[in-house]
PDB file of N, CA and C in Angstrom:
ATOM      1  N   UNK A  88       1.025  -1.523   0.013  1.00 91.00           N
ATOM      2  CA  UNK A  88      -0.065  -0.107  -0.128  1.00 91.00           C
ATOM      3  C   UNK A  88       0.670   1.418  -0.039  1.00 91.00           C
ATOM      4  N   UNK A  89       0.488   2.190  -1.058  1.00 94.00           N
ATOM      5  CA  UNK A  89       1.456   3.593  -1.331  1.00 94.00           C
ATOM      6  C   UNK A  89       0.419   5.050  -0.737  1.00 94.00           C
ATOM      7  N   UNK A  90       1.006   5.436  -0.065  1.00 95.00           N
ATOM      8  CA  UNK A  90       0.274   7.152   0.252  1.00 95.00           C
ATOM      9  C   UNK A  90       0.759   8.161  -0.528  1.00 95.00           C
ATOM     10  N   UNK A  91      -0.028   8.651  -1.105  1.00 96.00           N
ATOM     11  CA  UNK A  91       0.658  10.001  -2.123  1.00 96.00           C
ATOM     12  C   UNK A  91       0.064  10.978  -1.361  1.00 96.00           C
ATOM     13  N   UNK A  92       1.381  12.125  -1.213  1.00 95.00           N
ATOM     14  CA  UNK A  92       0.650  13.418  -0.423  1.00 95.00           C
ATOM     15  C   UNK A  92       0.878  14.657  -1.602  1.00 95.00           C
ATOM     16  N   UNK A  93       0.082  14.922  -2.178  1.00 93.00           N
ATOM     17  CA  UNK A  93      -0.422  16.196  -3.107  1.00 93.00           C
ATOM     18  C   UNK A  93      -0.908  17.289  -2.887  1.00 93.00           C
ATOM     19  N   UNK A  94      -0.327  18.520  -3.062  1.00 92.00           N
ATOM     20  CA  UNK A  94      -0.987  19.271  -2.792  1.00 92.00           C
ATOM     21  C   UNK A  94      -2.318  19.641  -3.740  1.00 92.00           C
ATOM     22  N   UNK A  95      -2.992  20.303  -3.106  1.00 89.00           N
ATOM     23  CA  UNK A  95      -4.644  20.756  -4.070  1.00 89.00           C
ATOM     24  C   UNK A  95      -4.513  21.330  -5.501  1.00 89.00           C
ATOM     25  N   UNK A  96      -3.893  21.883  -5.727  1.00 88.00           N
ATOM     26  CA  UNK A  96      -3.126  22.574  -6.818  1.00 88.00           C
ATOM     27  C   UNK A  96      -2.369  21.712  -7.680  1.00 88.00           C
ATOM     28  N   UNK A  97      -2.037  20.813  -7.497  1.00 91.00           N
ATOM     29  CA  UNK A  97      -1.264  19.958  -8.147  1.00 91.00           C
ATOM     30  C   UNK A  97      -1.888  18.400  -8.896  1.00 91.00           C
ATOM     31  N   UNK A  98      -1.421  18.233 -10.097  1.00 90.00           N
ATOM     32  CA  UNK A  98      -1.864  17.081 -10.997  1.00 90.00           C
ATOM     33  C   UNK A  98      -0.623  15.960 -10.792  1.00 90.00           C
ATOM     34  N   UNK A  99      -0.891  14.760 -10.474  1.00 92.00           N
ATOM     35  CA  UNK A  99       0.036  13.862 -10.972  1.00 92.00           C
ATOM     36  C   UNK A  99       0.213  13.768 -12.026  1.00 92.00           C
ATOM     37  N   UNK A 100       1.286  13.135 -12.637  1.00 92.00           N
ATOM     38  CA  UNK A 100       1.700  12.875 -13.929  1.00 92.00           C
ATOM     39  C   UNK A 100       0.857  11.254 -14.260  1.00 92.00           C
ATOM     40  N   UNK A 101       0.582  11.159 -15.942  1.00 94.00           N
ATOM     41  CA  UNK A 101      -0.130  10.150 -16.115  1.00 94.00           C
ATOM     42  C   UNK A 101       0.729   8.779 -15.504  1.00 94.00           C
ATOM     43  N   UNK A 102      -0.061   7.778 -15.207  1.00 95.00           N
ATOM     44  CA  UNK A 102       0.816   6.698 -14.876  1.00 95.00           C
ATOM     45  C   UNK A 102       1.516   6.517 -13.395  1.00 95.00           C
ATOM     46  N   UNK A 103       0.713   7.946 -12.743  1.00 95.00           N
ATOM     47  CA  UNK A 103       1.531   8.059 -11.227  1.00 95.00           C
ATOM     48  C   UNK A 103       1.272   6.974 -10.275  1.00 95.00           C
ATOM     49  N   UNK A 104       0.421   6.040 -10.637  1.00 94.00           N
ATOM     50  CA  UNK A 104       0.295   4.882  -9.320  1.00 94.00           C
ATOM     51  C   UNK A 104       1.439   3.724  -9.750  1.00 94.00           C
ATOM     52  N   UNK A 105       1.608   3.570 -10.998  1.00 95.00           N
ATOM     53  CA  UNK A 105       2.579   2.714 -11.430  1.00 95.00           C
ATOM     54  C   UNK A 105       4.042   3.243 -11.020  1.00 95.00           C
ATOM     55  N   UNK A 106       4.269   4.537 -11.572  1.00 94.00           N
ATOM     56  CA  UNK A 106       5.604   4.955 -10.994  1.00 94.00           C
ATOM     57  C   UNK A 106       5.956   4.836  -9.421  1.00 94.00           C
ATOM     58  N   UNK A 107       4.475   5.206  -8.599  1.00 95.00           N
ATOM     59  CA  UNK A 107       4.909   5.622  -7.280  1.00 95.00           C
ATOM     60  C   UNK A 107       5.188   3.497  -6.863  1.00 95.00           C
ATOM     61  N   UNK A 108       4.349   2.747  -7.539  1.00 94.00           N
ATOM     62  CA  UNK A 108       5.184   1.407  -7.090  1.00 94.00           C
ATOM     63  C   UNK A 108       6.254   0.699  -7.813  1.00 94.00           C
ATOM     64  N   UNK A 109       6.704   1.476  -9.037  1.00 93.00           N
ATOM     65  CA  UNK A 109       7.948   0.863  -9.330  1.00 93.00           C
ATOM     66  C   UNK A 109       8.951   1.643  -8.470  1.00 93.00           C
ATOM     67  N   UNK A 110       8.866   3.070  -7.806  1.00 93.00           N
ATOM     68  CA  UNK A 110      10.016   3.511  -7.698  1.00 93.00           C
ATOM     69  C   UNK A 110      10.135   2.918  -5.800  1.00 93.00           C
ATOM     70  N   UNK A 111       8.936   2.505  -5.313  1.00 95.00           N
ATOM     71  CA  UNK A 111       9.035   1.588  -3.863  1.00 95.00           C
ATOM     72  C   UNK A 111       9.127   0.231  -3.743  1.00 95.00           C
ATOM     73  N   UNK A 112       9.416  -0.209  -4.983  1.00 92.00           N
ATOM     74  CA  UNK A 112       9.434  -1.744  -5.237  1.00 92.00           C
ATOM     75  C   UNK A 112      10.765  -2.617  -4.439  1.00 92.00           C
ATOM     76  N   UNK A 113      11.550  -1.687  -4.804  1.00 87.00           N
ATOM     77  CA  UNK A 113      12.919  -2.306  -4.457  1.00 87.00           C
ATOM     78  C   UNK A 113      13.289  -2.397  -2.908  1.00 87.00           C
ATOM     79  N   UNK A 114      12.794  -1.463  -2.176  1.00 85.00           N
ATOM     80  CA  UNK A 114      12.463  -1.575  -0.608  1.00 85.00           C
ATOM     81  C   UNK A 114      13.893  -0.530  -0.364  1.00 85.00           C
ATOM     82  N   UNK A 115      14.893  -0.323  -1.473  1.00 89.00           N
ATOM     83  CA  UNK A 115      15.547   0.593  -0.888  1.00 89.00           C
ATOM     84  C   UNK A 115      15.230   2.434  -0.970  1.00 89.00           C
ATOM     85  N   UNK A 116      14.268   2.510  -1.686  1.00 91.00           N
ATOM     86  CA  UNK A 116      14.211   3.914  -1.387  1.00 91.00           C
ATOM     87  C   UNK A 116      12.627   4.139  -0.425  1.00 91.00           C
ATOM     88  N   UNK A 117      12.553   5.145   0.491  1.00 92.00           N
ATOM     89  CA  UNK A 117      11.589   5.158   1.458  1.00 92.00           C
ATOM     90  C   UNK A 117      10.562   6.352   0.622  1.00 92.00           C
ATOM     91  N   UNK A 118      11.351   7.108   0.059  1.00 93.00           N
ATOM     92  CA  UNK A 118      10.325   8.252  -0.299  1.00 93.00           C
ATOM     93  C   UNK A 118      10.999   8.174  -1.912  1.00 93.00           C
ATOM     94  N   UNK A 119       9.555   8.502  -2.429  1.00 95.00           N
ATOM     95  CA  UNK A 119       9.335   9.061  -3.956  1.00 95.00           C
ATOM     96  C   UNK A 119       9.146  10.164  -4.120  1.00 95.00           C
ATOM     97  N   UNK A 120       9.298  10.987  -5.205  1.00 95.00           N
ATOM     98  CA  UNK A 120       8.681  12.409  -5.603  1.00 95.00           C
ATOM     99  C   UNK A 120       8.622  12.523  -7.149  1.00 95.00           C
ATOM    100  N   UNK A 121       8.004  13.134  -7.518  1.00 95.00           N
ATOM    101  CA  UNK A 121       7.784  12.952  -9.128  1.00 95.00           C
ATOM    102  C   UNK A 121       8.796  14.304  -9.594  1.00 95.00           C
ATOM    103  N   UNK A 122       8.876  14.880 -10.571  1.00 94.00           N
ATOM    104  CA  UNK A 122       9.545  15.916 -11.162  1.00 94.00           C
ATOM    105  C   UNK A 122       8.678  16.892 -11.379  1.00 94.00           C
ATOM    106  N   UNK A 123       9.500  17.998 -10.900  1.00 94.00           N
ATOM    107  CA  UNK A 123       8.654  19.113 -10.848  1.00 94.00           C
ATOM    108  C   UNK A 123       8.434  19.907 -12.502  1.00 94.00           C
ATOM    109  N   UNK A 124       7.292  20.066 -12.218  1.00 92.00           N
ATOM    110  CA  UNK A 124       6.778  20.985 -13.873  1.00 92.00           C
ATOM    111  C   UNK A 124       5.493  22.001 -13.386  1.00 92.00           C
ATOM    112  N   UNK A 125       5.518  23.031 -14.054  1.00 90.00           N
ATOM    113  CA  UNK A 125       4.640  23.929 -13.841  1.00 90.00           C
ATOM    114  C   UNK A 125       3.826  24.167 -15.233  1.00 90.00           C
ATOM    115  N   UNK A 126       2.706  23.950 -15.503  1.00 89.00           N
ATOM    116  CA  UNK A 126       1.583  23.973 -16.796  1.00 89.00           C
ATOM    117  C   UNK A 126       1.511  25.256 -17.189  1.00 89.00           C
ATOM    118  N   UNK A 127       2.481  25.501 -17.980  1.00 86.00           N
ATOM    119  CA  UNK A 127       2.638  27.236 -18.455  1.00 86.00           C
ATOM    120  C   UNK A 127       1.180  27.363 -19.108  1.00 86.00           C
ATOM    121  N   UNK A 128       0.399  26.475 -19.670  1.00 86.00           N
ATOM    122  CA  UNK A 128      -0.952  26.517 -19.958  1.00 86.00           C
ATOM    123  C   UNK A 128      -1.896  26.938 -19.164  1.00 86.00           C
ATOM    124  N   UNK A 129      -1.722  26.566 -17.885  1.00 87.00           N
ATOM    125  CA  UNK A 129      -2.805  26.835 -16.659  1.00 87.00           C
ATOM    126  C   UNK A 129      -2.678  28.056 -16.437  1.00 87.00           C
ATOM    127  N   UNK A 130      -1.628  28.748 -16.743  1.00 88.00           N
ATOM    128  CA  UNK A 130      -1.360  30.361 -15.989  1.00 88.00           C
ATOM    129  C   UNK A 130      -2.145  31.511 -16.513  1.00 88.00           C
ATOM    130  N   UNK A 131      -2.662  32.287 -15.668  1.00 90.00           N
ATOM    131  CA  UNK A 131      -3.306  33.310 -16.183  1.00 90.00           C
ATOM    132  C   UNK A 131      -2.215  34.394 -16.601  1.00 90.00           C
ATOM    133  N   UNK A 132      -2.266  34.128 -17.627  1.00 91.00           N
ATOM    134  CA  UNK A 132      -1.239  35.513 -18.487  1.00 91.00           C
ATOM    135  C   UNK A 132      -0.019  34.685 -19.136  1.00 91.00           C
ATOM    136  N   UNK A 133       1.101  35.708 -19.249  1.00 90.00           N
ATOM    137  CA  UNK A 133       2.083  34.358 -19.677  1.00 90.00           C
ATOM    138  C   UNK A 133       3.114  33.880 -18.730  1.00 90.00           C
ATOM    139  N   UNK A 134       3.769  33.399 -18.531  1.00 88.00           N
ATOM    140  CA  UNK A 134       4.691  32.630 -17.918  1.00 88.00           C
ATOM    141  C   UNK A 134       5.803  33.185 -17.455  1.00 88.00           C
ATOM    142  N   UNK A 135       5.865  33.530 -16.464  1.00 89.00           N
ATOM    143  CA  UNK A 135       6.976  34.492 -15.466  1.00 89.00           C
ATOM    144  C   UNK A 135       8.191  34.145 -16.023  1.00 89.00           C
ATOM    145  N   UNK A 136       9.002  35.266 -16.207  1.00 92.00           N
ATOM    146  CA  UNK A 136      10.480  35.210 -16.658  1.00 92.00           C
ATOM    147  C   UNK A 136      11.228  33.852 -16.173  1.00 92.00           C
ATOM    148  N   UNK A 137      12.012  33.268 -16.144  1.00 92.00           N
ATOM    149  CA  UNK A 137      12.524  32.209 -15.230  1.00 92.00           C
ATOM    150  C   UNK A 137      12.148  31.205 -14.726  1.00 92.00           C
ATOM    151  N   UNK A 138      10.775  30.855 -15.089  1.00 92.00           N
ATOM    152  CA  UNK A 138      10.136  29.358 -14.620  1.00 92.00           C
ATOM    153  C   UNK A 138      10.726  28.371 -15.208  1.00 92.00           C
ATOM    154  N   UNK A 139      11.443  27.940 -16.264  1.00 92.00           N
ATOM    155  CA  UNK A 139      12.187  27.117 -16.390  1.00 92.00           C
ATOM    156  C   UNK A 139      13.120  26.887 -15.550  1.00 92.00           C
ATOM    157  N   UNK A 140      13.838  27.934 -14.954  1.00 95.00           N
ATOM    158  CA  UNK A 140      14.932  27.909 -13.857  1.00 95.00           C
ATOM    159  C   UNK A 140      14.720  27.342 -12.798  1.00 95.00           C
ATOM    160  N   UNK A 141      13.374  27.786 -12.413  1.00 94.00           N
ATOM    161  CA  UNK A 141      12.598  27.331 -11.198  1.00 94.00           C
ATOM    162  C   UNK A 141      12.446  25.869 -10.826  1.00 94.00           C
ATOM    163  N   UNK A 142      12.010  25.190 -12.643  1.00 94.00           N
ATOM    164  CA  UNK A 142      12.050  23.938 -12.520  1.00 94.00           C
ATOM    165  C   UNK A 142      13.079  23.028 -12.346  1.00 94.00           C
ATOM    166  N   UNK A 143      13.955  23.610 -13.236  1.00 96.00           N
ATOM    167  CA  UNK A 143      15.399  22.619 -13.016  1.00 96.00           C
ATOM    168  C   UNK A 143      15.943  22.502 -11.863  1.00 96.00           C
ATOM    169  N   UNK A 144      16.018  23.879 -11.046  1.00 96.00           N
ATOM    170  CA  UNK A 144      16.594  23.828 -10.015  1.00 96.00           C
ATOM    171  C   UNK A 144      15.544  22.885  -8.607  1.00 96.00           C
ATOM    172  N   UNK A 145      14.387  23.106  -9.018  1.00 95.00           N
ATOM    173  CA  UNK A 145      14.116  21.935  -8.119  1.00 95.00           C
ATOM    174  C   UNK A 145      13.616  20.642  -8.014  1.00 95.00           C
ATOM    175  N   UNK A 146      13.921  20.406  -9.364  1.00 95.00           N
ATOM    176  CA  UNK A 146      14.439  18.958 -10.008  1.00 95.00           C
ATOM    177  C   UNK A 146      15.966  18.470  -9.491  1.00 95.00           C
ATOM    178  N   UNK A 147      17.064  19.419  -9.314  1.00 96.00           N
ATOM    179  CA  UNK A 147      18.425  19.404  -8.894  1.00 96.00           C
ATOM    180  C   UNK A 147      18.192  18.940  -7.648  1.00 96.00           C
ATOM    181  N   UNK A 148      17.539  19.890  -6.883  1.00 96.00           N
ATOM    182  CA  UNK A 148      17.535  19.733  -5.595  1.00 96.00           C
ATOM    183  C   UNK A 148      17.045  18.590  -4.922  1.00 96.00           C
ATOM    184  N   UNK A 149      15.929  17.620  -5.898  1.00 94.00           N
ATOM    185  CA  UNK A 149      15.055  16.345  -5.320  1.00 94.00           C
ATOM    186  C   UNK A 149      15.746  15.238  -5.650  1.00 94.00           C
ATOM    187  N   UNK A 150      17.103  15.497  -6.745  1.00 92.00           N
ATOM    188  CA  UNK A 150      17.870  14.275  -6.545  1.00 92.00           C
ATOM    189  C   UNK A 150      19.222  14.043  -5.638  1.00 92.00           C
ATOM    190  N   UNK A 151      19.733  12.840  -5.847  1.00 90.00           N
ATOM    191  CA  UNK A 151      21.028  12.905  -5.149  1.00 90.00           C
ATOM    192  C   UNK A 151      22.130  13.974  -5.565  1.00 90.00           C
ATOM    193  N   UNK A 152      22.795  14.363  -4.652  1.00 92.00           N
ATOM    194  CA  UNK A 152      23.065  14.235  -3.088  1.00 92.00           C
ATOM    195  C   UNK A 152      21.826  15.027  -2.339  1.00 92.00           C
ATOM    196  N   UNK A 153      21.346  15.986  -2.745  1.00 92.00           N
ATOM    197  CA  UNK A 153      20.241  16.593  -2.006  1.00 92.00           C
ATOM    198  C   UNK A 153      19.431  15.716  -1.146  1.00 92.00           C
ATOM    199  N   UNK A 154      18.403  15.241  -2.408  1.00 92.00           N
ATOM    200  CA  UNK A 154      17.508  14.395  -2.160  1.00 92.00           C
ATOM    201  C   UNK A 154      16.207  15.081  -0.929  1.00 92.00           C
ATOM    202  N   UNK A 155      15.932  16.369  -1.555  1.00 94.00           N
ATOM    203  CA  UNK A 155      15.088  17.143  -0.649  1.00 94.00           C
ATOM    204  C   UNK A 155      14.059  17.757  -1.832  1.00 94.00           C
ATOM    205  N   UNK A 156      12.958  16.711  -2.331  1.00 95.00           N
ATOM    206  CA  UNK A 156      12.093  17.554  -3.188  1.00 95.00           C
ATOM    207  C   UNK A 156      11.382  18.397  -2.247  1.00 95.00           C
ATOM    208  N   UNK A 157      10.086  19.314  -2.920  1.00 92.00           N
ATOM    209  CA  UNK A 157       9.468  19.868  -2.541  1.00 92.00           C
ATOM    210  C   UNK A 157       7.889  19.483  -2.458  1.00 92.00           C
ATOM    211  N   UNK A 158       7.207  19.372  -1.464  1.00 89.00           N
ATOM    212  CA  UNK A 158       5.627  19.144  -1.677  1.00 89.00           C
ATOM    213  C   UNK A 158       5.292  18.957  -2.760  1.00 89.00           C
ATOM    214  N   UNK A 159       5.260  19.732  -3.461  1.00 90.00           N
ATOM    215  CA  UNK A 159       4.639  19.834  -4.690  1.00 90.00           C
ATOM    216  C   UNK A 159       4.950  19.017  -5.663  1.00 90.00           C
ATOM    217  N   UNK A 160       5.827  18.140  -5.292  1.00 94.00           N
ATOM    218  CA  UNK A 160       6.189  17.113  -6.374  1.00 94.00           C
ATOM    219  C   UNK A 160       5.467  15.634  -5.902  1.00 94.00           C
ATOM    220  N   UNK A 161       4.237  15.729  -4.926  1.00 94.00           N
ATOM    221  CA  UNK A 161       3.868  14.610  -4.822  1.00 94.00           C
ATOM    222  C   UNK A 161       4.908  13.477  -4.186  1.00 94.00           C
ATOM    223  N   UNK A 162       4.664  13.737  -2.915  1.00 95.00           N
ATOM    224  CA  UNK A 162       5.719  12.707  -2.241  1.00 95.00           C
ATOM    225  C   UNK A 162       5.026  11.179  -2.154  1.00 95.00           C
ATOM    226  N   UNK A 163       5.612  10.219  -2.244  1.00 96.00           N
ATOM    227  CA  UNK A 163       4.844   9.024  -2.090  1.00 96.00           C
ATOM    228  C   UNK A 163       5.922   7.985  -1.309  1.00 96.00           C
ATOM    229  N   UNK A 164       5.415   7.177  -0.239  1.00 96.00           N
ATOM    230  CA  UNK A 164       5.758   5.970   0.577  1.00 96.00           C
ATOM    231  C   UNK A 164       4.880   5.106   0.776  1.00 96.00           C
ATOM    232  N   UNK A 165       5.438   4.381   1.055  1.00 96.00           N
ATOM    233  CA  UNK A 165       4.771   3.262   1.764  1.00 96.00           C
ATOM    234  C   UNK A 165       4.132   3.395   2.935  1.00 96.00           C
ATOM    235  N   UNK A 166       2.838   2.491   3.181  1.00 95.00           N
ATOM    236  CA  UNK A 166       1.948   3.052   4.383  1.00 95.00           C
ATOM    237  C   UNK A 166       2.801   2.316   5.774  1.00 95.00           C
ATOM    238  N   UNK A 167       3.484   1.273   5.729  1.00 95.00           N
ATOM    239  CA  UNK A 167       4.146   0.941   6.733  1.00 95.00           C
ATOM    240  C   UNK A 167       5.359   1.555   7.213  1.00 95.00           C
ATOM    241  N   UNK A 168       6.056   2.522   6.034  1.00 95.00           N
ATOM    242  CA  UNK A 168       6.910   3.378   6.459  1.00 95.00           C
ATOM    243  C   UNK A 168       6.566   4.396   7.028  1.00 95.00           C
ATOM    244  N   UNK A 169       5.598   5.271   6.604  1.00 96.00           N
ATOM    245  CA  UNK A 169       4.641   6.212   7.145  1.00 96.00           C
ATOM    246  C   UNK A 169       4.188   5.637   8.584  1.00 96.00           C
ATOM    247  N   UNK A 170       3.993   4.801   9.269  1.00 96.00           N
ATOM    248  CA  UNK A 170       3.302   4.042  10.144  1.00 96.00           C
ATOM    249  C   UNK A 170       4.350   3.971  11.257  1.00 96.00           C
ATOM    250  N   UNK A 171       5.929   3.609  10.479  1.00 95.00           N
ATOM    251  CA  UNK A 171       7.087   3.505  11.555  1.00 95.00           C
ATOM    252  C   UNK A 171       7.570   4.667  12.202  1.00 95.00           C
ATOM    253  N   UNK A 172       7.206   5.744  11.046  1.00 94.00           N
ATOM    254  CA  UNK A 172       8.024   7.148  11.940  1.00 94.00           C
ATOM    255  C   UNK A 172       6.676   7.944  12.420  1.00 94.00           C
ATOM    256  N   UNK A 173       5.627   7.141  12.798  1.00 95.00           N
ATOM    257  CA  UNK A 173       4.730   7.788  13.764  1.00 95.00           C
ATOM    258  C   UNK A 173       3.789   8.429  12.965  1.00 95.00           C
ATOM    259  N   UNK A 174       3.471   8.299  11.810  1.00 94.00           N
ATOM    260  CA  UNK A 174       2.224   8.633  10.866  1.00 94.00           C
ATOM    261  C   UNK A 174       2.147  10.141  10.725  1.00 94.00           C
ATOM    262  N   UNK A 175       1.009  10.329  10.267  1.00 89.00           N
ATOM    263  CA  UNK A 175       0.294  11.945  10.283  1.00 89.00           C
ATOM    264  C   UNK A 175       0.061  12.396  11.277  1.00 89.00           C
ATOM    265  N   UNK A 176       0.588  13.578  11.893  1.00 83.00           N
ATOM    266  CA  UNK A 176      -0.122  14.364  12.649  1.00 83.00           C
ATOM    267  C   UNK A 176      -1.516  14.681  12.797  1.00 83.00           C
TER     268      UNK A 176
END
């Protein structure tokens, strides 16, 4: 069983359920996160300058060695691991 933490304004990528399962299948990964991307078509008005840079650096930050994804990236983990760390307050 997998828990997906997703911000209300976020949409998971197509096939997200299979991606979560594959990411956590080996047992060596405790937490997974999707690639950060802003759908510029959903913005009101033109995309802000530097949006691509924000996406790039958010994704660099979420990969080794830092491994610090943002909540917007759809964090996912096994239910058993979540319970082992005390669950959600």
